[in-house]
Tab-separated table of C-alpha atoms in Angstrom:
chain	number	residue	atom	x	y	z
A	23	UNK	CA	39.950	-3.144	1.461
A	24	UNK	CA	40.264	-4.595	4.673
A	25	UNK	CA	39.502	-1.099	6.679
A	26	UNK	CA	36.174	-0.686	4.929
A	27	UNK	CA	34.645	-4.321	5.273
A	28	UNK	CA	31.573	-4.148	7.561
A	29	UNK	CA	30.145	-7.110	9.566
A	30	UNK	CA	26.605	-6.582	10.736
A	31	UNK	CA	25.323	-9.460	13.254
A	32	UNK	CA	25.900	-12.896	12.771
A	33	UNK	CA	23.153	-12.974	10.508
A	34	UNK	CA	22.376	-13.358	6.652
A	35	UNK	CA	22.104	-9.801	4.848
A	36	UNK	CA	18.598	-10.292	3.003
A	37	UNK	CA	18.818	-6.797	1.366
A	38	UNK	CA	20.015	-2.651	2.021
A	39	UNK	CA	18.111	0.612	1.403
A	40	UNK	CA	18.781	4.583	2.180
A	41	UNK	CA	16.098	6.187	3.933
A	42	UNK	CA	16.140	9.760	0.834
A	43	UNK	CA	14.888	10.378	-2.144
A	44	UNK	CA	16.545	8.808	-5.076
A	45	UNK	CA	17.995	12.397	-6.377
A	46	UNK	CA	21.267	10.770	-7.403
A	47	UNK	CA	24.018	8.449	-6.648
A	48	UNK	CA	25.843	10.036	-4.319
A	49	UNK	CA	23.434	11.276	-2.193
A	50	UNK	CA	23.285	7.825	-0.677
A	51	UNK	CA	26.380	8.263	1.434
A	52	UNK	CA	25.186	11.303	3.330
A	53	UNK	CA	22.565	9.228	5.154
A	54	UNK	CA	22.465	6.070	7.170
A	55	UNK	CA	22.532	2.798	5.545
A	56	UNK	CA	19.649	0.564	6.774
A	57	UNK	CA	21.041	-3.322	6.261
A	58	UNK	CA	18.292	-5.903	6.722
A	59	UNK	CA	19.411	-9.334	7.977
A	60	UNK	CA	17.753	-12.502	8.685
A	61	UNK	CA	18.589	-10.910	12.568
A	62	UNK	CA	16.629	-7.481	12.560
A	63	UNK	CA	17.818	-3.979	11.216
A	64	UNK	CA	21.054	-2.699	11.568
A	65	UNK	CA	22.115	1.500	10.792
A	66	UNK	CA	25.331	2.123	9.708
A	67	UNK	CA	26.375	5.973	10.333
A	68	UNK	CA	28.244	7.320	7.601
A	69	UNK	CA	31.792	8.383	8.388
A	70	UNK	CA	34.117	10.919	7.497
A	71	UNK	CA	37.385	11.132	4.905
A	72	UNK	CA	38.229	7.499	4.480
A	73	UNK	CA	35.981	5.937	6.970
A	74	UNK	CA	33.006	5.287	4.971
A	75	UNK	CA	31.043	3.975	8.007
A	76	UNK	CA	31.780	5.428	11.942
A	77	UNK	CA	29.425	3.338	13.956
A	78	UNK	CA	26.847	0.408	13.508
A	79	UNK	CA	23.823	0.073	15.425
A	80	UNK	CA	20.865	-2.354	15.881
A	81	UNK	CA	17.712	-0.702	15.311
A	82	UNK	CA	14.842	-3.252	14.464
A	83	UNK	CA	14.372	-6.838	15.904
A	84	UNK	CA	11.851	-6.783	13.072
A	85	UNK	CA	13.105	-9.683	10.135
A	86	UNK	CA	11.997	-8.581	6.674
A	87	UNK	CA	9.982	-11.301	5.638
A	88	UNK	CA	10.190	-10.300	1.763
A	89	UNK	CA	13.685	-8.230	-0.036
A	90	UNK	CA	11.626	-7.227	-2.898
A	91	UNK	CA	9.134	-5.160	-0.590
A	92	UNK	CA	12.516	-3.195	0.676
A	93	UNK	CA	11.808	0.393	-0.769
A	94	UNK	CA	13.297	3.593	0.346
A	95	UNK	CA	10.187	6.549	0.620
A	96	UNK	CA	10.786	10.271	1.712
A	97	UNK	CA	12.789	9.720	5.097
A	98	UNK	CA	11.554	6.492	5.801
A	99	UNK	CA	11.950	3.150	4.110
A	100	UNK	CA	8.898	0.850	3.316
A	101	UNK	CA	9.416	-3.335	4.228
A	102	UNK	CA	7.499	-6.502	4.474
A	103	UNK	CA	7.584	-8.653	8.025
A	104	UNK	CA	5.420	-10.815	9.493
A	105	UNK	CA	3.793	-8.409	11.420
A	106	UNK	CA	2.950	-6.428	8.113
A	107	UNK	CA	3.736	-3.510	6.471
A	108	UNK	CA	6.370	-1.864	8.152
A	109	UNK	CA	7.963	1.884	8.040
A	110	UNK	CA	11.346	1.802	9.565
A	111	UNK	CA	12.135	6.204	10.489
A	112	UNK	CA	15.156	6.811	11.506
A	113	UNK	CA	15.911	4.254	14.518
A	114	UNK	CA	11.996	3.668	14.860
A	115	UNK	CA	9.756	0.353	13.044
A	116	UNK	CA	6.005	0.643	13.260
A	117	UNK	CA	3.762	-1.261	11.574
A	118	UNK	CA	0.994	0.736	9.360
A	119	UNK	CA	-1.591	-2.278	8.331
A	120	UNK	CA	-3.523	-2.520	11.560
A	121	UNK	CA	-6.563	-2.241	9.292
A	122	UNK	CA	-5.795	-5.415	7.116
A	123	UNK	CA	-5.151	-8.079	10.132
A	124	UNK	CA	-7.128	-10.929	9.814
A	125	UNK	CA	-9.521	-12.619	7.650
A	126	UNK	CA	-11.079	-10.452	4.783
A	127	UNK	CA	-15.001	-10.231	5.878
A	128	UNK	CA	-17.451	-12.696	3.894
A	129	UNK	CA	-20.381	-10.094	2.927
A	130	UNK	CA	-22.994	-11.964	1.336
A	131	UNK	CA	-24.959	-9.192	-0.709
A	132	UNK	CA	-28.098	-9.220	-2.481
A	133	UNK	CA	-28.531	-9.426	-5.829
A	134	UNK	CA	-29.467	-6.032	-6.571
A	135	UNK	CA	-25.641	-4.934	-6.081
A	136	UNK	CA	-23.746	-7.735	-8.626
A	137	UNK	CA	-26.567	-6.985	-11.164
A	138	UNK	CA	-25.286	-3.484	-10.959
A	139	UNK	CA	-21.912	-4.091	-11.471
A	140	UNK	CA	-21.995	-7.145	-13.753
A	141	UNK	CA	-24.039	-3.800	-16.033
A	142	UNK	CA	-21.110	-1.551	-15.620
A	143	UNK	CA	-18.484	-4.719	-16.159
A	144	UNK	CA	-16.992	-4.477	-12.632
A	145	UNK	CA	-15.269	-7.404	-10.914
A	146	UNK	CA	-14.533	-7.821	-7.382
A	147	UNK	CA	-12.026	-10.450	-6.713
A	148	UNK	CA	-12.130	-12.191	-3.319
A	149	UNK	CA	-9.626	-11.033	-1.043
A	150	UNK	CA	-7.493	-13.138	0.827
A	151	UNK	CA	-5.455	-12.674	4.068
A	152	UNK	CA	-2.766	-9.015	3.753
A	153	UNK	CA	0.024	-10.895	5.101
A	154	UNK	CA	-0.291	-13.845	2.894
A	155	UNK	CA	-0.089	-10.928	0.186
A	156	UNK	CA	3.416	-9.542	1.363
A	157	UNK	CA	4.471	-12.568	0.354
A	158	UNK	CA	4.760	-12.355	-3.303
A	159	UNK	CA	4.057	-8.406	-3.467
A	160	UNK	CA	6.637	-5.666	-4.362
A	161	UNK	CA	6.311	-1.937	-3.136
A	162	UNK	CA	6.631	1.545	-5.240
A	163	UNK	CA	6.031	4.784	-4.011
A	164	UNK	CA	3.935	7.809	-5.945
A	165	UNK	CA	5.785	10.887	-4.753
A	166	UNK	CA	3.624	13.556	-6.132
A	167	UNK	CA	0.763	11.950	-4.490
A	168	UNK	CA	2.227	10.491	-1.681
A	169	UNK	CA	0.829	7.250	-1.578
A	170	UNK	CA	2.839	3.580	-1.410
A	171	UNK	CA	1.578	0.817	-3.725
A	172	UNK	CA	2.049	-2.576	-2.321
A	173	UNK	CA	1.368	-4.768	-5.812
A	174	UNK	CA	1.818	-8.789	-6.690
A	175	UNK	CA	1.339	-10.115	-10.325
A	176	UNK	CA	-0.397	-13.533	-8.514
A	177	UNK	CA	-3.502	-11.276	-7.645
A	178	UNK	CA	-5.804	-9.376	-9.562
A	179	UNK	CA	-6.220	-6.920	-7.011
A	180	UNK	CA	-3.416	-4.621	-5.127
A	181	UNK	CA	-3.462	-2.059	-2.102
A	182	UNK	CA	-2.621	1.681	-1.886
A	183	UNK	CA	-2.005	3.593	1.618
A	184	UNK	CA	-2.143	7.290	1.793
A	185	UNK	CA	0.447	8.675	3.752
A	186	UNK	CA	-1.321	12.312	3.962
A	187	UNK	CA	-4.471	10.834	5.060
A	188	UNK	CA	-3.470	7.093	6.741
A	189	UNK	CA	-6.210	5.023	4.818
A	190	UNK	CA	-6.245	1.888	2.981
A	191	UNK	CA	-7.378	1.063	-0.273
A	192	UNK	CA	-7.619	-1.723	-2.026
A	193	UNK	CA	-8.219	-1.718	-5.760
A	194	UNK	CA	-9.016	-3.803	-8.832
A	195	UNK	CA	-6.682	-4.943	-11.594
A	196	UNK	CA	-3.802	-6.978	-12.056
A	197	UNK	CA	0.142	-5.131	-11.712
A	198	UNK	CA	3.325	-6.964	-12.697
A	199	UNK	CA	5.876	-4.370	-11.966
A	200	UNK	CA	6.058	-1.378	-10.163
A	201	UNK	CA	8.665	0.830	-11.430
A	202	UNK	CA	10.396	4.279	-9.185
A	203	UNK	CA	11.708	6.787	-11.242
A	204	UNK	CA	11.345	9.677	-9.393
A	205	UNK	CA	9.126	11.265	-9.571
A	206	UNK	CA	7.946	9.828	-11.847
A	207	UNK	CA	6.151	6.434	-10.882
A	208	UNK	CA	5.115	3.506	-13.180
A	209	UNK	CA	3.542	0.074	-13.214
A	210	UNK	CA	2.879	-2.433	-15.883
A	211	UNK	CA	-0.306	-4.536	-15.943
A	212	UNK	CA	-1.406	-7.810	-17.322
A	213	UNK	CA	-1.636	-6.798	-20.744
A	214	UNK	CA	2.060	-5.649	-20.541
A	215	UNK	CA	0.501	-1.892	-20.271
A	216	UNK	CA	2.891	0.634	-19.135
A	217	UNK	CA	1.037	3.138	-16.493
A	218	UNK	CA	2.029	6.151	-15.627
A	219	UNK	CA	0.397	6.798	-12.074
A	220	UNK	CA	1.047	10.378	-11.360
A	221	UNK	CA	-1.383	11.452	-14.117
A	222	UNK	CA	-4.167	11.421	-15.197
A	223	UNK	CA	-6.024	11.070	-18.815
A	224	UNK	CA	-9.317	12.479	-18.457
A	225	UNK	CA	-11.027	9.323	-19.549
A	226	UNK	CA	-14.055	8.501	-17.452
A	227	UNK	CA	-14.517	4.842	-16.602
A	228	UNK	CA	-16.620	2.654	-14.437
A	229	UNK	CA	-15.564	2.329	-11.341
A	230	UNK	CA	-17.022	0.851	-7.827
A	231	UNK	CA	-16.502	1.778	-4.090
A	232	UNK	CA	-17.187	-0.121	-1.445
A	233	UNK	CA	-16.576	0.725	2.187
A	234	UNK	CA	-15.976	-1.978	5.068
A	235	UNK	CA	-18.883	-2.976	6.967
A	236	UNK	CA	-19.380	0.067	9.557
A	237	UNK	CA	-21.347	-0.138	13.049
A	238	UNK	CA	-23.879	3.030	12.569
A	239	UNK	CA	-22.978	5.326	15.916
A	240	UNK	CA	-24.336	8.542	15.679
A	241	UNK	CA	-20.874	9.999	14.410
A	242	UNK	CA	-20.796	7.475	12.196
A	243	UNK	CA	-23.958	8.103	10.356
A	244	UNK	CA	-22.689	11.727	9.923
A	245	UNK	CA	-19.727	10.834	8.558
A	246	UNK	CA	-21.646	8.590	5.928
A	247	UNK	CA	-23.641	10.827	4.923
A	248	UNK	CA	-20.909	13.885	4.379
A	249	UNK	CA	-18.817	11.694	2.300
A	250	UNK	CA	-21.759	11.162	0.048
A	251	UNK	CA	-22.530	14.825	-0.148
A	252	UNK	CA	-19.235	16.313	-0.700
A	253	UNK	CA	-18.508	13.671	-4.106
A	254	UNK	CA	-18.623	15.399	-7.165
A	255	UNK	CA	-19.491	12.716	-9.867
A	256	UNK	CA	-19.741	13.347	-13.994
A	257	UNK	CA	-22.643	10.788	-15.332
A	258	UNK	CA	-24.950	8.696	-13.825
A	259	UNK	CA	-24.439	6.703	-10.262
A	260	UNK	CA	-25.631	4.502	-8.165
A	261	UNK	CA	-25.507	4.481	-4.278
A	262	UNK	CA	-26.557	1.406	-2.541
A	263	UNK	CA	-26.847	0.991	1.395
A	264	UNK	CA	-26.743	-2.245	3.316
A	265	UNK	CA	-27.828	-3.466	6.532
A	266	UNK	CA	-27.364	-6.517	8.406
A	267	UNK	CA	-28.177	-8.011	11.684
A	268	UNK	CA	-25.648	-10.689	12.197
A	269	UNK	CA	-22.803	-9.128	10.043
A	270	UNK	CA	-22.688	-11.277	7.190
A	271	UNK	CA	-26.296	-11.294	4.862
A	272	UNK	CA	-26.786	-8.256	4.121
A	273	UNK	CA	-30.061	-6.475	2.895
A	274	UNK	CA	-30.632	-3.943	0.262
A	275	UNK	CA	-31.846	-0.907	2.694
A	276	UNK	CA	-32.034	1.947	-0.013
A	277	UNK	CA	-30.905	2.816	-3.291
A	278	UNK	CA	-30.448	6.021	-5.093
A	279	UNK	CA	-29.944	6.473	-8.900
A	280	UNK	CA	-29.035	9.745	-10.813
């Protein structure tokens, strides 16, 4: 009907979300509808008897640079720019991959470290730029754990950011599809896999972690060496420490096994 078209802008729409928790259907009309157009971010405020819609704002010069990324989290909704990642909350869009701008770092590393994973059958792609990434990559959200997975089947890699603790991760393996079902949370893999990633199986596995180059302050050194006392590790494992003088060949400075 006529009295409940909506024109947003003068725009393309490139996609819609909810900012709520997929509960159920209707649920979606008790909170604003976030449409994304090739403009910025418009909020339509849901109305009352037959008005569906009362008012329709601007909120976001921000273009969404990708409409699969467009996913709605707990009272925000997750979406791909060129700026980044992006979390649009309520009328405000801030960008949460700060940490990823730029060119992945070229660490050149001795040979001590790939002998030690090429044992434990551990690859490391090479990463390429984060916004490059957005591109292709589609988003899914773990709600038990809190954490958005931002996932593209063109890369054997993908990236997880923990909303409790606001850090970046970025881990090995190729995903295909991410699939919400809250809560639940799936993905599929390479091998056509389904993965359920709000549990876990018990099943120990190698696995690698490698932190970012870090300039050793004082603080920093402390921090280093509380995260390696406070892991709890089953088996045997490996800690290897780096330094370098120019920031890109780097030096085997110690290693402990056990």
């Amino acid at each position: 009907p006529a009295e409940q078209t909506y024109t947003v802008g003068n725009g393309q729409i490139v996609g819609m979300a909810s900012a709520t928790t997929a509960l159920s259907q209707g649920q979606f009309g008790q909170f604003p509808l976030y449409v994304f157009t090739t403009e910025g971010i418009w909020a339509l405020e849901t109305g009352t008897g037959e008005v569906v819609y009362a008012s329709q704002s601007p909120v976001s010069r921000d273009v969404c640079s990708n409409p699969s990324s467009i996913t709605p989290l707990d009272s925000a909704v997750a979406f791909a720019s060129g700026k980044g990642l992006m979390l649009l909350t309520g009328s405000q869009a801030s960008c949460i991959s700060e940490a990823l701008d730029g060119e992945p770092s070229g660490m050149y590393l001795p040979g001590a470290w790939t002998d030690a994973l090429g044992l434990c059958d551990i690859d490391i792609p090479v990463a390429g730029t984060f916004l490059h990434y957005l591109e292709s990559a589609r988003i899914g959200f773990s709600y038990p754990e809190k954490e958005i997975y931002i996932a593209s089947g063109e890369y054997d890699y993908y990236y997880v950011y923990g909303m409790n603790i606001g850090l970046w991760s970025r881990r090995c393996g190729r995903i295909t599809t991410l699939i919400n079902n809250y809560p639940g949370f799936y993905a599929v893999d390479s091998r056509s896999r389904v993965l359920d990633m709000t549990s876990e199986d018990g099943t120990y596995r190698p696995a690698a972690w490698v932190t970012r180059p870090l300039k050793l302050s004082g603080q920093t050194y402390k921090r280093l060496s509380r995260s390696i006392l406070r892991s709890l590790v089953t088996g045997e494992i490996d800690c290897f420490v780096f330094g370098s003088s120019d920031g890109v060949t780097f030096r085997l400075v110690n290693r402990v096994s056990g």
